[in-house]
PDB file of C-alpha atoms in Angstrom:
ATOM      1  CA  MET A1255     120.916 -78.341 -44.333  1.00  0.00           C
ATOM      2  CA  SER A1256     120.165 -74.997 -42.651  1.00  0.00           C
ATOM      3  CA  THR A1257     122.697 -72.151 -42.693  1.00  0.00           C
ATOM      4  CA  TYR A1258     124.306 -70.487 -39.686  1.00  0.00           C
ATOM      5  CA  VAL A1259     124.974 -66.744 -40.014  1.00  0.00           C
ATOM      6  CA  TYR A1260     127.877 -65.019 -38.227  1.00  0.00           C
ATOM      7  CA  GLY A1261     127.670 -61.573 -39.753  1.00  0.00           C
ATOM      8  CA  ILE A1262     127.094 -59.364 -42.770  1.00  0.00           C
ATOM      9  CA  ALA A1263     129.754 -57.400 -44.633  1.00  0.00           C
ATOM     10  CA  ALA A1264     130.298 -55.571 -47.901  1.00  0.00           C
ATOM     11  CA  SER A1265     130.911 -57.839 -50.878  1.00  0.00           C
ATOM     12  CA  SER A1266     134.301 -56.134 -51.204  1.00  0.00           C
ATOM     13  CA  HIS A1267     135.328 -57.500 -47.786  1.00  0.00           C
ATOM     14  CA  PRO A1268     138.674 -59.277 -48.222  1.00  0.00           C
ATOM     15  CA  GLY A1269     137.307 -62.473 -46.718  1.00  0.00           C
ATOM     16  CA  LEU A1270     138.601 -64.878 -44.091  1.00  0.00           C
ATOM     17  CA  PRO A1271     141.782 -66.850 -43.419  1.00  0.00           C
ATOM     18  CA  GLU A1272     141.914 -70.028 -45.490  1.00  0.00           C
ATOM     19  CA  GLY A1273     140.555 -73.082 -43.714  1.00  0.00           C
ATOM     20  CA  MET A1274     138.733 -71.139 -41.016  1.00  0.00           C
ATOM     21  CA  SER A1275     136.060 -73.031 -39.075  1.00  0.00           C
ATOM     22  CA  GLY A1276     133.185 -71.980 -36.857  1.00  0.00           C
ATOM     23  CA  VAL A1277     130.553 -73.577 -34.641  1.00  0.00           C
ATOM     24  CA  GLY A1278     129.761 -77.279 -34.423  1.00  0.00           C
ATOM     25  CA  ASP A1279     131.448 -80.546 -33.480  1.00  0.00           C
ATOM     26  CA  PRO A1280     133.314 -81.040 -35.663  1.00  0.00           C
ATOM     27  CA  PRO A1281     133.598 -77.307 -36.452  1.00  0.00           C
ATOM     28  CA  ARG A1282     131.895 -76.368 -39.725  1.00  0.00           C
ATOM     29  CA  PRO A1283     133.950 -74.625 -42.448  1.00  0.00           C
ATOM     30  CA  VAL A1284     133.169 -70.926 -42.756  1.00  0.00           C
ATOM     31  CA  ARG A1285     132.390 -69.472 -46.176  1.00  0.00           C
ATOM     32  CA  ILE A1286     131.149 -66.274 -47.817  1.00  0.00           C
ATOM     33  CA  LEU A1287     127.776 -65.784 -49.576  1.00  0.00           C
ATOM     34  CA  ARG A1288     127.646 -62.736 -51.839  1.00  0.00           C
ATOM     35  CA  GLU A1289     124.564 -60.885 -53.069  1.00  0.00           C
ATOM     36  CA  GLY A1290     125.077 -57.607 -54.923  1.00  0.00           C
ATOM     37  CA  ASP A1291     127.038 -55.178 -52.731  1.00  0.00           C
ATOM     38  CA  LEU A1292     126.691 -57.366 -49.639  1.00  0.00           C
ATOM     39  CA  ALA A1293     128.051 -60.625 -48.291  1.00  0.00           C
ATOM     40  CA  ALA A1294     127.139 -62.946 -45.430  1.00  0.00           C
ATOM     41  CA  ILE A1295     129.665 -64.922 -43.400  1.00  0.00           C
ATOM     42  CA  VAL A1296     128.127 -68.367 -42.899  1.00  0.00           C
ATOM     43  CA  SER A1297     128.627 -72.076 -42.308  1.00  0.00           C
ATOM     44  CA  GLU A1298     126.397 -75.106 -42.114  1.00  0.00           C
ATOM     45  CA  ALA A1299     124.228 -74.998 -38.988  1.00  0.00           C
ATOM     46  CA  PRO A1300     124.916 -77.996 -36.731  1.00  0.00           C
ATOM     47  CA  ASP A1301     121.998 -79.837 -35.190  1.00  0.00           C
ATOM     48  CA  GLY A1302     121.281 -79.252 -31.524  1.00  0.00           C
ATOM     49  CA  LEU A1303     123.493 -76.174 -31.206  1.00  0.00           C
ATOM     50  CA  ARG A1304     123.604 -74.855 -27.642  1.00  0.00           C
ATOM     51  CA  PRO A1305     125.230 -71.699 -26.204  1.00  0.00           C
ATOM     52  CA  LYS A1306     128.119 -73.565 -24.593  1.00  0.00           C
ATOM     53  CA  ARG A1307     131.414 -71.785 -24.007  1.00  0.00           C
ATOM     54  CA  LYS A1308     133.191 -73.556 -26.867  1.00  0.00           C
ATOM     55  CA  GLU A1309     130.478 -72.589 -29.349  1.00  0.00           C
ATOM     56  CA  LEU A1310     130.225 -69.000 -28.116  1.00  0.00           C
ATOM     57  CA  LEU A1311     133.987 -68.617 -28.484  1.00  0.00           C
ATOM     58  CA  ALA A1312     133.871 -70.104 -31.997  1.00  0.00           C
ATOM     59  CA  HIS A1313     131.188 -67.584 -32.982  1.00  0.00           C
ATOM     60  CA  GLN A1314     133.195 -64.710 -31.490  1.00  0.00           C
ATOM     61  CA  ASN A1315     136.412 -65.885 -33.152  1.00  0.00           C
ATOM     62  CA  VAL A1316     134.852 -65.815 -36.621  1.00  0.00           C
ATOM     63  CA  LEU A1317     133.609 -62.281 -36.003  1.00  0.00           C
ATOM     64  CA  SER A1318     136.983 -61.178 -34.627  1.00  0.00           C
ATOM     65  CA  GLU A1319     138.853 -62.534 -37.649  1.00  0.00           C
ATOM     66  CA  ALA A1320     136.359 -61.058 -40.084  1.00  0.00           C
ATOM     67  CA  GLY A1321     136.210 -57.741 -38.226  1.00  0.00           C
ATOM     68  CA  ALA A1322     139.983 -57.381 -38.338  1.00  0.00           C
ATOM     69  CA  ALA A1323     139.805 -57.262 -42.140  1.00  0.00           C
ATOM     70  CA  GLY A1324     136.852 -54.869 -42.471  1.00  0.00           C
ATOM     71  CA  CYS A1325     133.523 -53.786 -41.042  1.00  0.00           C
ATOM     72  CA  VAL A1326     131.131 -56.632 -40.185  1.00  0.00           C
ATOM     73  CA  LEU A1327     127.597 -56.405 -38.822  1.00  0.00           C
ATOM     74  CA  PRO A1328     127.624 -59.113 -36.128  1.00  0.00           C
ATOM     75  CA  MET A1329     124.688 -61.459 -35.769  1.00  0.00           C
ATOM     76  CA  ARG A1330     123.753 -62.893 -32.380  1.00  0.00           C
ATOM     77  CA  PHE A1331     124.826 -66.406 -31.516  1.00  0.00           C
ATOM     78  CA  GLY A1332     122.329 -68.917 -32.869  1.00  0.00           C
ATOM     79  CA  SER A1333     121.192 -66.953 -35.950  1.00  0.00           C
ATOM     80  CA  VAL A1334     120.054 -69.607 -38.416  1.00  0.00           C
ATOM     81  CA  ALA A1335     118.324 -69.502 -41.806  1.00  0.00           C
ATOM     82  CA  PRO A1336     116.612 -72.390 -43.637  1.00  0.00           C
ATOM     83  CA  ASP A1337     119.167 -72.293 -46.474  1.00  0.00           C
ATOM     84  CA  ASP A1338     121.578 -70.082 -48.419  1.00  0.00           C
ATOM     85  CA  ASN A1339     118.839 -68.689 -50.664  1.00  0.00           C
ATOM     86  CA  SER A1340     116.968 -67.362 -47.628  1.00  0.00           C
ATOM     87  CA  ILE A1341     120.036 -65.379 -46.638  1.00  0.00           C
ATOM     88  CA  THR A1342     120.751 -63.924 -50.057  1.00  0.00           C
ATOM     89  CA  GLY A1343     117.073 -63.017 -50.251  1.00  0.00           C
ATOM     90  CA  VAL A1344     117.306 -61.049 -46.994  1.00  0.00           C
ATOM     91  CA  LEU A1345     120.496 -59.333 -48.210  1.00  0.00           C
ATOM     92  CA  ALA A1346     118.724 -58.241 -51.386  1.00  0.00           C
ATOM     93  CA  GLU A1347     115.564 -57.144 -49.576  1.00  0.00           C
ATOM     94  CA  ARG A1348     117.366 -55.166 -46.870  1.00  0.00           C
ATOM     95  CA  ALA A1349     120.328 -53.990 -48.922  1.00  0.00           C
ATOM     96  CA  GLU A1350     119.916 -50.282 -48.224  1.00  0.00           C
ATOM     97  CA  HIS A1351     119.568 -50.835 -44.483  1.00  0.00           C
ATOM     98  CA  TYR A1352     122.645 -53.052 -44.251  1.00  0.00           C
ATOM     99  CA  LYS A1353     124.742 -50.723 -46.389  1.00  0.00           C
ATOM    100  CA  GLU A1354     123.766 -47.781 -44.187  1.00  0.00           C
ATOM    101  CA  ARG A1355     124.660 -49.756 -41.049  1.00  0.00           C
ATOM    102  CA  LEU A1356     128.016 -50.838 -42.498  1.00  0.00           C
ATOM    103  CA  GLN A1357     128.864 -47.222 -43.202  1.00  0.00           C
ATOM    104  CA  ALA A1358     127.684 -46.067 -39.764  1.00  0.00           C
ATOM    105  CA  LEU A1359     129.594 -48.802 -37.897  1.00  0.00           C
ATOM    106  CA  ASP A1360     132.801 -48.741 -39.883  1.00  0.00           C
ATOM    107  CA  ASN A1361     135.836 -48.616 -37.544  1.00  0.00           C
ATOM    108  CA  ARG A1362     133.563 -48.607 -34.489  1.00  0.00           C
ATOM    109  CA  VAL A1363     133.309 -51.001 -31.565  1.00  0.00           C
ATOM    110  CA  GLU A1364     130.932 -51.493 -28.679  1.00  0.00           C
ATOM    111  CA  TYR A1365     131.662 -51.063 -24.982  1.00  0.00           C
ATOM    112  CA  ASN A1366     129.059 -52.344 -22.560  1.00  0.00           C
ATOM    113  CA  VAL A1367     129.003 -50.621 -19.187  1.00  0.00           C
ATOM    114  CA  LYS A1368     127.189 -51.978 -16.155  1.00  0.00           C
ATOM    115  CA  ALA A1369     126.986 -50.156 -12.834  1.00  0.00           C
ATOM    116  CA  ASN A1370     125.800 -51.080  -9.385  1.00  0.00           C
ATOM    117  CA  HIS A1371     125.852 -49.501  -5.954  1.00  0.00           C
ATOM    118  CA  VAL A1372     128.521 -50.336  -3.424  1.00  0.00           C
ATOM    119  CA  GLU A1373     126.065 -51.069  -0.627  1.00  0.00           C
ATOM    120  CA  GLU A1374     127.888 -49.566   2.335  1.00  0.00           C
ATOM    121  CA  ALA A1375     128.926 -46.458   0.427  1.00  0.00           C
ATOM    122  CA  VAL A1376     125.442 -45.728  -0.910  1.00  0.00           C
ATOM    123  CA  LEU A1377     123.896 -46.196   2.538  1.00  0.00           C
ATOM    124  CA  HIS A1378     126.299 -43.576   3.891  1.00  0.00           C
ATOM    125  CA  GLN A1379     125.252 -41.245   1.074  1.00  0.00           C
ATOM    126  CA  VAL A1380     121.565 -41.808   1.705  1.00  0.00           C
ATOM    127  CA  MET A1381     122.025 -41.064   5.398  1.00  0.00           C
ATOM    128  CA  ALA A1382     124.031 -37.930   4.651  1.00  0.00           C
ATOM    129  CA  GLU A1383     121.502 -36.588   2.156  1.00  0.00           C
ATOM    130  CA  SER A1384     118.278 -37.254   4.121  1.00  0.00           C
ATOM    131  CA  PRO A1385     117.578 -35.434   7.405  1.00  0.00           C
ATOM    132  CA  ASP A1386     114.472 -37.598   7.933  1.00  0.00           C
ATOM    133  CA  ILE A1387     116.456 -40.818   7.720  1.00  0.00           C
ATOM    134  CA  ARG A1388     119.230 -39.473   9.933  1.00  0.00           C
ATOM    135  CA  GLY A1389     116.717 -38.266  12.498  1.00  0.00           C
ATOM    136  CA  LEU A1390     114.797 -41.519  12.658  1.00  0.00           C
ATOM    137  CA  ALA A1391     117.995 -43.585  12.791  1.00  0.00           C
ATOM    138  CA  GLU A1392     119.296 -41.474  15.694  1.00  0.00           C
ATOM    139  CA  ALA A1393     115.968 -41.684  17.530  1.00  0.00           C
ATOM    140  CA  ASN A1394     115.963 -45.466  17.141  1.00  0.00           C
ATOM    141  CA  ARG A1395     119.536 -45.639  18.398  1.00  0.00           C
ATOM    142  CA  GLN A1396     118.728 -43.604  21.486  1.00  0.00           C
ATOM    143  CA  ALA A1397     115.693 -45.817  22.112  1.00  0.00           C
ATOM    144  CA  GLY A1398     117.844 -48.928  22.116  1.00  0.00           C
ATOM    145  CA  GLY A1399     116.990 -49.849  18.562  1.00  0.00           C
ATOM    146  CA  GLY A1400     113.459 -48.461  18.400  1.00  0.00           C
ATOM    147  CA  SER A1401     110.108 -50.157  18.206  1.00  0.00           C
ATOM    148  CA  TYR A1402     109.184 -52.689  15.551  1.00  0.00           C
ATOM    149  CA  ASP A1403     107.156 -50.055  13.686  1.00  0.00           C
ATOM    150  CA  ASP A1404     110.035 -47.561  13.861  1.00  0.00           C
ATOM    151  CA  LYS A1405     112.444 -50.115  12.457  1.00  0.00           C
ATOM    152  CA  ILE A1406     110.041 -50.924   9.622  1.00  0.00           C
ATOM    153  CA  ARG A1407     109.583 -47.235   8.894  1.00  0.00           C
ATOM    154  CA  LEU A1408     113.354 -46.656   8.796  1.00  0.00           C
ATOM    155  CA  GLY A1409     113.811 -49.606   6.464  1.00  0.00           C
ATOM    156  CA  GLU A1410     111.111 -48.293   4.132  1.00  0.00           C
ATOM    157  CA  LEU A1411     112.662 -44.825   4.046  1.00  0.00           C
ATOM    158  CA  VAL A1412     116.111 -46.207   3.290  1.00  0.00           C
ATOM    159  CA  ALA A1413     114.794 -48.564   0.589  1.00  0.00           C
ATOM    160  CA  ALA A1414     112.871 -45.753  -1.125  1.00  0.00           C
ATOM    161  CA  ALA A1415     115.909 -43.451  -1.012  1.00  0.00           C
ATOM    162  CA  VAL A1416     118.191 -46.126  -2.451  1.00  0.00           C
ATOM    163  CA  LYS A1417     115.713 -46.904  -5.255  1.00  0.00           C
ATOM    164  CA  ALA A1418     115.487 -43.222  -6.165  1.00  0.00           C
ATOM    165  CA  LYS A1419     119.264 -42.981  -6.147  1.00  0.00           C
ATOM    166  CA  GLU A1420     119.517 -46.010  -8.435  1.00  0.00           C
ATOM    167  CA  ALA A1421     117.427 -44.213 -11.047  1.00  0.00           C
ATOM    168  CA  ASP A1422     119.414 -40.984 -10.659  1.00  0.00           C
ATOM    169  CA  ASP A1423     122.782 -42.722 -10.802  1.00  0.00           C
ATOM    170  CA  GLY A1424     121.769 -44.841 -13.788  1.00  0.00           C
ATOM    171  CA  ALA A1425     120.958 -41.679 -15.706  1.00  0.00           C
ATOM    172  CA  ALA A1426     124.187 -40.067 -14.479  1.00  0.00           C
ATOM    173  CA  VAL A1427     126.283 -42.929 -15.859  1.00  0.00           C
ATOM    174  CA  GLN A1428     124.762 -42.466 -19.295  1.00  0.00           C
ATOM    175  CA  ARG A1429     125.181 -38.666 -19.185  1.00  0.00           C
ATOM    176  CA  ALA A1430     128.821 -38.963 -18.154  1.00  0.00           C
ATOM    177  CA  LEU A1431     129.848 -41.381 -20.915  1.00  0.00           C
ATOM    178  CA  ALA A1432     127.595 -40.453 -23.850  1.00  0.00           C
ATOM    179  CA  PRO A1433     129.751 -37.463 -24.940  1.00  0.00           C
ATOM    180  CA  ALA A1434     132.709 -39.844 -25.451  1.00  0.00           C
ATOM    181  CA  ALA A1435     130.678 -42.153 -27.732  1.00  0.00           C
ATOM    182  CA  ASP A1436     129.051 -41.916 -31.156  1.00  0.00           C
ATOM    183  CA  ASP A1437     125.834 -43.648 -30.112  1.00  0.00           C
ATOM    184  CA  VAL A1438     124.147 -45.176 -27.064  1.00  0.00           C
ATOM    185  CA  SER A1439     121.933 -48.245 -26.653  1.00  0.00           C
ATOM    186  CA  VAL A1440     120.231 -48.915 -23.318  1.00  0.00           C
ATOM    187  CA  GLY A1441     120.136 -52.638 -22.598  1.00  0.00           C
ATOM    188  CA  PRO A1442     117.423 -54.608 -20.828  1.00  0.00           C
ATOM    189  CA  GLU A1443     117.177 -54.156 -17.088  1.00  0.00           C
ATOM    190  CA  SER A1444     118.898 -56.983 -15.246  1.00  0.00           C
ATOM    191  CA  THR A1445     118.769 -57.877 -11.598  1.00  0.00           C
ATOM    192  CA  GLY A1446     121.549 -56.295  -9.617  1.00  0.00           C
ATOM    193  CA  TRP A1447     122.509 -53.559 -12.105  1.00  0.00           C
ATOM    194  CA  LEU A1448     121.235 -49.997 -11.975  1.00  0.00           C
ATOM    195  CA  ALA A1449     122.724 -49.289 -15.419  1.00  0.00           C
ATOM    196  CA  ASN A1450     123.245 -51.563 -18.416  1.00  0.00           C
ATOM    197  CA  VAL A1451     124.266 -49.388 -21.352  1.00  0.00           C
ATOM    198  CA  SER A1452     126.210 -50.036 -24.558  1.00  0.00           C
ATOM    199  CA  PHE A1453     128.241 -47.300 -26.211  1.00  0.00           C
ATOM    200  CA  LEU A1454     129.359 -47.168 -29.837  1.00  0.00           C
ATOM    201  CA  VAL A1455     132.934 -45.877 -29.894  1.00  0.00           C
ATOM    202  CA  ASP A1456     135.317 -45.069 -32.713  1.00  0.00           C
ATOM    203  CA  ARG A1457     138.361 -47.324 -32.428  1.00  0.00           C
ATOM    204  CA  ASP A1458     140.608 -44.275 -32.538  1.00  0.00           C
ATOM    205  CA  SER A1459     138.716 -42.721 -29.596  1.00  0.00           C
ATOM    206  CA  ALA A1460     138.704 -45.806 -27.369  1.00  0.00           C
ATOM    207  CA  GLU A1461     141.320 -44.386 -24.987  1.00  0.00           C
ATOM    208  CA  SER A1462     139.233 -41.249 -24.482  1.00  0.00           C
ATOM    209  CA  PHE A1463     136.153 -43.333 -23.731  1.00  0.00           C
ATOM    210  CA  LEU A1464     137.997 -45.488 -21.202  1.00  0.00           C
ATOM    211  CA  ALA A1465     139.408 -42.324 -19.625  1.00  0.00           C
ATOM    212  CA  ALA A1466     135.834 -41.073 -19.225  1.00  0.00           C
ATOM    213  CA  VAL A1467     134.964 -44.348 -17.469  1.00  0.00           C
ATOM    214  CA  GLU A1468     137.864 -43.858 -15.053  1.00  0.00           C
ATOM    215  CA  GLN A1469     136.724 -40.304 -14.372  1.00  0.00           C
ATOM    216  CA  LEU A1470     133.222 -41.610 -13.661  1.00  0.00           C
ATOM    217  CA  ARG A1471     134.666 -44.022 -11.119  1.00  0.00           C
ATOM    218  CA  LYS A1472     136.481 -41.163  -9.405  1.00  0.00           C
ATOM    219  CA  ASP A1473     133.452 -38.870  -9.443  1.00  0.00           C
ATOM    220  CA  MET A1474     131.038 -41.556  -8.225  1.00  0.00           C
ATOM    221  CA  PRO A1475     133.025 -43.816  -5.875  1.00  0.00           C
ATOM    222  CA  HIS A1476     129.803 -45.282  -4.471  1.00  0.00           C
ATOM    223  CA  LEU A1477     129.368 -47.124  -7.794  1.00  0.00           C
ATOM    224  CA  GLU A1478     130.867 -50.380  -8.989  1.00  0.00           C
ATOM    225  CA  VAL A1479     131.422 -49.874 -12.720  1.00  0.00           C
ATOM    226  CA  ARG A1480     132.251 -52.774 -15.043  1.00  0.00           C
ATOM    227  CA  VAL A1481     133.273 -52.419 -18.684  1.00  0.00           C
ATOM    228  CA  ASN A1482     133.147 -55.156 -21.312  1.00  0.00           C
ATOM    229  CA  GLY A1483     134.832 -54.410 -24.615  1.00  0.00           C
ATOM    230  CA  PRO A1484     135.849 -53.728 -27.228  1.00  0.00           C
ATOM    231  CA  LEU A1485     133.104 -55.894 -28.704  1.00  0.00           C
ATOM    232  CA  PRO A1486     131.561 -56.213 -32.145  1.00  0.00           C
ATOM    233  CA  PRO A1487     128.745 -53.628 -32.247  1.00  0.00           C
ATOM    234  CA  TYR A1488     125.918 -56.091 -31.538  1.00  0.00           C
ATOM    235  CA  SER A1489     123.621 -53.448 -30.054  1.00  0.00           C
ATOM    236  CA  PHE A1490     123.839 -51.172 -33.099  1.00  0.00           C
ATOM    237  CA  VAL A1491     123.110 -53.471 -36.066  1.00  0.00           C
ATOM    238  CA  GLU A1492     119.508 -52.287 -35.840  1.00  0.00           C
ATOM    239  CA  PRO A1493     117.286 -50.208 -35.890  1.00  0.00           C
ATOM    240  CA  GLY A1494     115.702 -51.251 -39.112  1.00  0.00           C
ATOM    241  CA  PRO A1495     112.798 -53.287 -40.475  1.00  0.00           C
ATOM    242  CA  ALA A1496     112.577 -56.809 -39.113  1.00  0.00           C
ATOM    243  CA  GLU A1497     113.628 -59.743 -41.266  1.00  0.00           C
ATOM    244  CA  PRO A1498     110.750 -61.393 -43.129  1.00  0.00           C
ATOM    245  CA  ALA A1499     109.196 -64.238 -41.153  1.00  0.00           C
ATOM    246  CA  GLY A1500     110.853 -67.577 -41.697  1.00  0.00           C
ATOM    247  CA  THR A1501     114.200 -66.265 -42.913  1.00  0.00           C
ATOM    248  CA  VAL A1502     116.852 -65.475 -40.297  1.00  0.00           C
ATOM    249  CA  ALA A1503     116.078 -66.296 -36.685  1.00  0.00           C
ATOM    250  CA  SER A1504     117.885 -64.124 -34.133  1.00  0.00           C
ATOM    251  CA  GLY A1505     119.800 -66.142 -31.567  1.00  0.00           C
ATOM    252  CA  THR A1506     121.326 -65.711 -28.138  1.00  0.00           C
ATOM    253  CA  ASP A1507     123.005 -62.435 -27.202  1.00  0.00           C
ATOM    254  CA  THR A1508     126.762 -62.933 -26.955  1.00  0.00           C
ATOM    255  CA  GLY A1509     127.784 -59.340 -27.087  1.00  0.00           C
ATOM    256  CA  ALA A1510     127.156 -57.345 -23.913  1.00  0.00           C
ATOM    257  CA  GLY A1511     125.972 -59.788 -21.425  1.00  0.00           C
TER     258      GLY A1511
END
């Protein structure tokens, strides 16, 4: 039977509530594997596991319960090893890395911030900031809409200006919030978002970080800004050497999606 991994903690971690269960149908009992100074929070891995809402919530619940008792390095949903020995082997091999990460992430949480343009507002900004666009738009208006080529040209100018502004505003979001965080991790680009950034925040500084988000919204009203958190610090478990092939397989991202 393969082993499902929820997270990694110090061996001194106080453990989990008695009778706690995790993923699977029926839910598999959660247990602790210890190796030296480290421990892994695991259960049996059910066959045919899929990222359905019930399973994602079960994964998150185990991490929430464990994280309430002490620092846990969260694994992505679907992280599975061939057996218990594979996991203890990885803990022994990567002990220094995991201990460093546990120390760095202690009492810290992740906030994922995504930003997008409010279309009408950004178009007003683009018009206000570009004399060329304003001039061509006015000329087209006076000409009853302008020729086909003029309309195409105006559309190209507006699209280029908006794209440039997306890059500028994405960088501005990161600059505005980074001082209120301990670390920053830029997420993969996703359709519809000009910024997708995770911030590592001390629990005691969470109010200051959220205040910085509100200030960003006031300073940049042409942006739609969404915040997801506090989350386990999924985006900050690495960097570090990759697991040896055939040990722990990284699963689906449940953290900052």
